[in-house]
C-alpha positions as a printed Julia matrix, in Angstrom:
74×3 Matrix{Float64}:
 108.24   95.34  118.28
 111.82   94.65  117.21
 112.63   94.68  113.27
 115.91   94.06  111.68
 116.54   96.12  108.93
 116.95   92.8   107.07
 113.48   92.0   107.49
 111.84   95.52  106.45
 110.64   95.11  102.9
 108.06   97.62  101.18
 104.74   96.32   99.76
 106.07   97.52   95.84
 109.25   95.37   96.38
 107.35   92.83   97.78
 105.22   93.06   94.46
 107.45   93.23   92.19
 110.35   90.65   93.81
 108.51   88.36   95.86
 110.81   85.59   95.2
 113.65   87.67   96.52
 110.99   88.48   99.77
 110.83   84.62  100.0
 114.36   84.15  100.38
 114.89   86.94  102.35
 112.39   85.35  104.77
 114.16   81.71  104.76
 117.4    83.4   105.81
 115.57   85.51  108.63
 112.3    84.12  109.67
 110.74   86.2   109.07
 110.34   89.57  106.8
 107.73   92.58  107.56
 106.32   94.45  104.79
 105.08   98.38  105.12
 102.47   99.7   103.38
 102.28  103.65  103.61
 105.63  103.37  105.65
 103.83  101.38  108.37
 104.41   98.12  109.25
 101.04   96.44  107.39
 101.94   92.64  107.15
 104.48   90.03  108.49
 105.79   86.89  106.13
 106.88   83.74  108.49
 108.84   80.75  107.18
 107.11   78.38  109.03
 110.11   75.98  109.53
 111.92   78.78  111.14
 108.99   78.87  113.64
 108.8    75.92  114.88
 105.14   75.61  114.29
 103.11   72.43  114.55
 100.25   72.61  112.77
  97.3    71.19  114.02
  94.41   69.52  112.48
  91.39   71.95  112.88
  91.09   75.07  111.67
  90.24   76.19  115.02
  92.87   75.03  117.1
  95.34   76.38  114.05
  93.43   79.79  114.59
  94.72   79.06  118.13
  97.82   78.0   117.59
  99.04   81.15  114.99
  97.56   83.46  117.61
  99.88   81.75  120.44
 103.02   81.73  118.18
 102.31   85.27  117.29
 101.61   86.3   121.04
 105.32   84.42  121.55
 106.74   85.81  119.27
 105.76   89.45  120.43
 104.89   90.71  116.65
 102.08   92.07  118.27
């Protein structure tokens, strides 16, 4: 998986500046957060994503899990 150093936030900045997390995540995409200095958790601006949601839960279970597969974040 290929992070920008932009994106790499820790879980106590994350915590404490969330807002700034936010907007670091509408200028990128996205934004990873480590826990234990691992990657633990990924933040996605949706917009940035392209995503359509769809109107199930199912088929949005299916549809995060093909945009993440695309996406290789996994």
């Amino acid at each position: 998986m290929m992070i920008n150093s932009n994106q790499i936030v820790s879980m106590t900045e994350a915590n404490q500046n969330f807002s700034k997390v936010v907007r670091r995540c509408e200028d990128c995409g996205c934004v990873v957060i480590f826990k234990n200095n691992k990657p633990k958790f990924v933040l996605l601006d949706i917009d940035a994503m392209k995503i359509t949601l769809p109107q199930s839960d199912e088929n949005l279970d299916r549809a995060a899990k093909k945009e993440i597969d695309r996406a290789k974040w996994l």
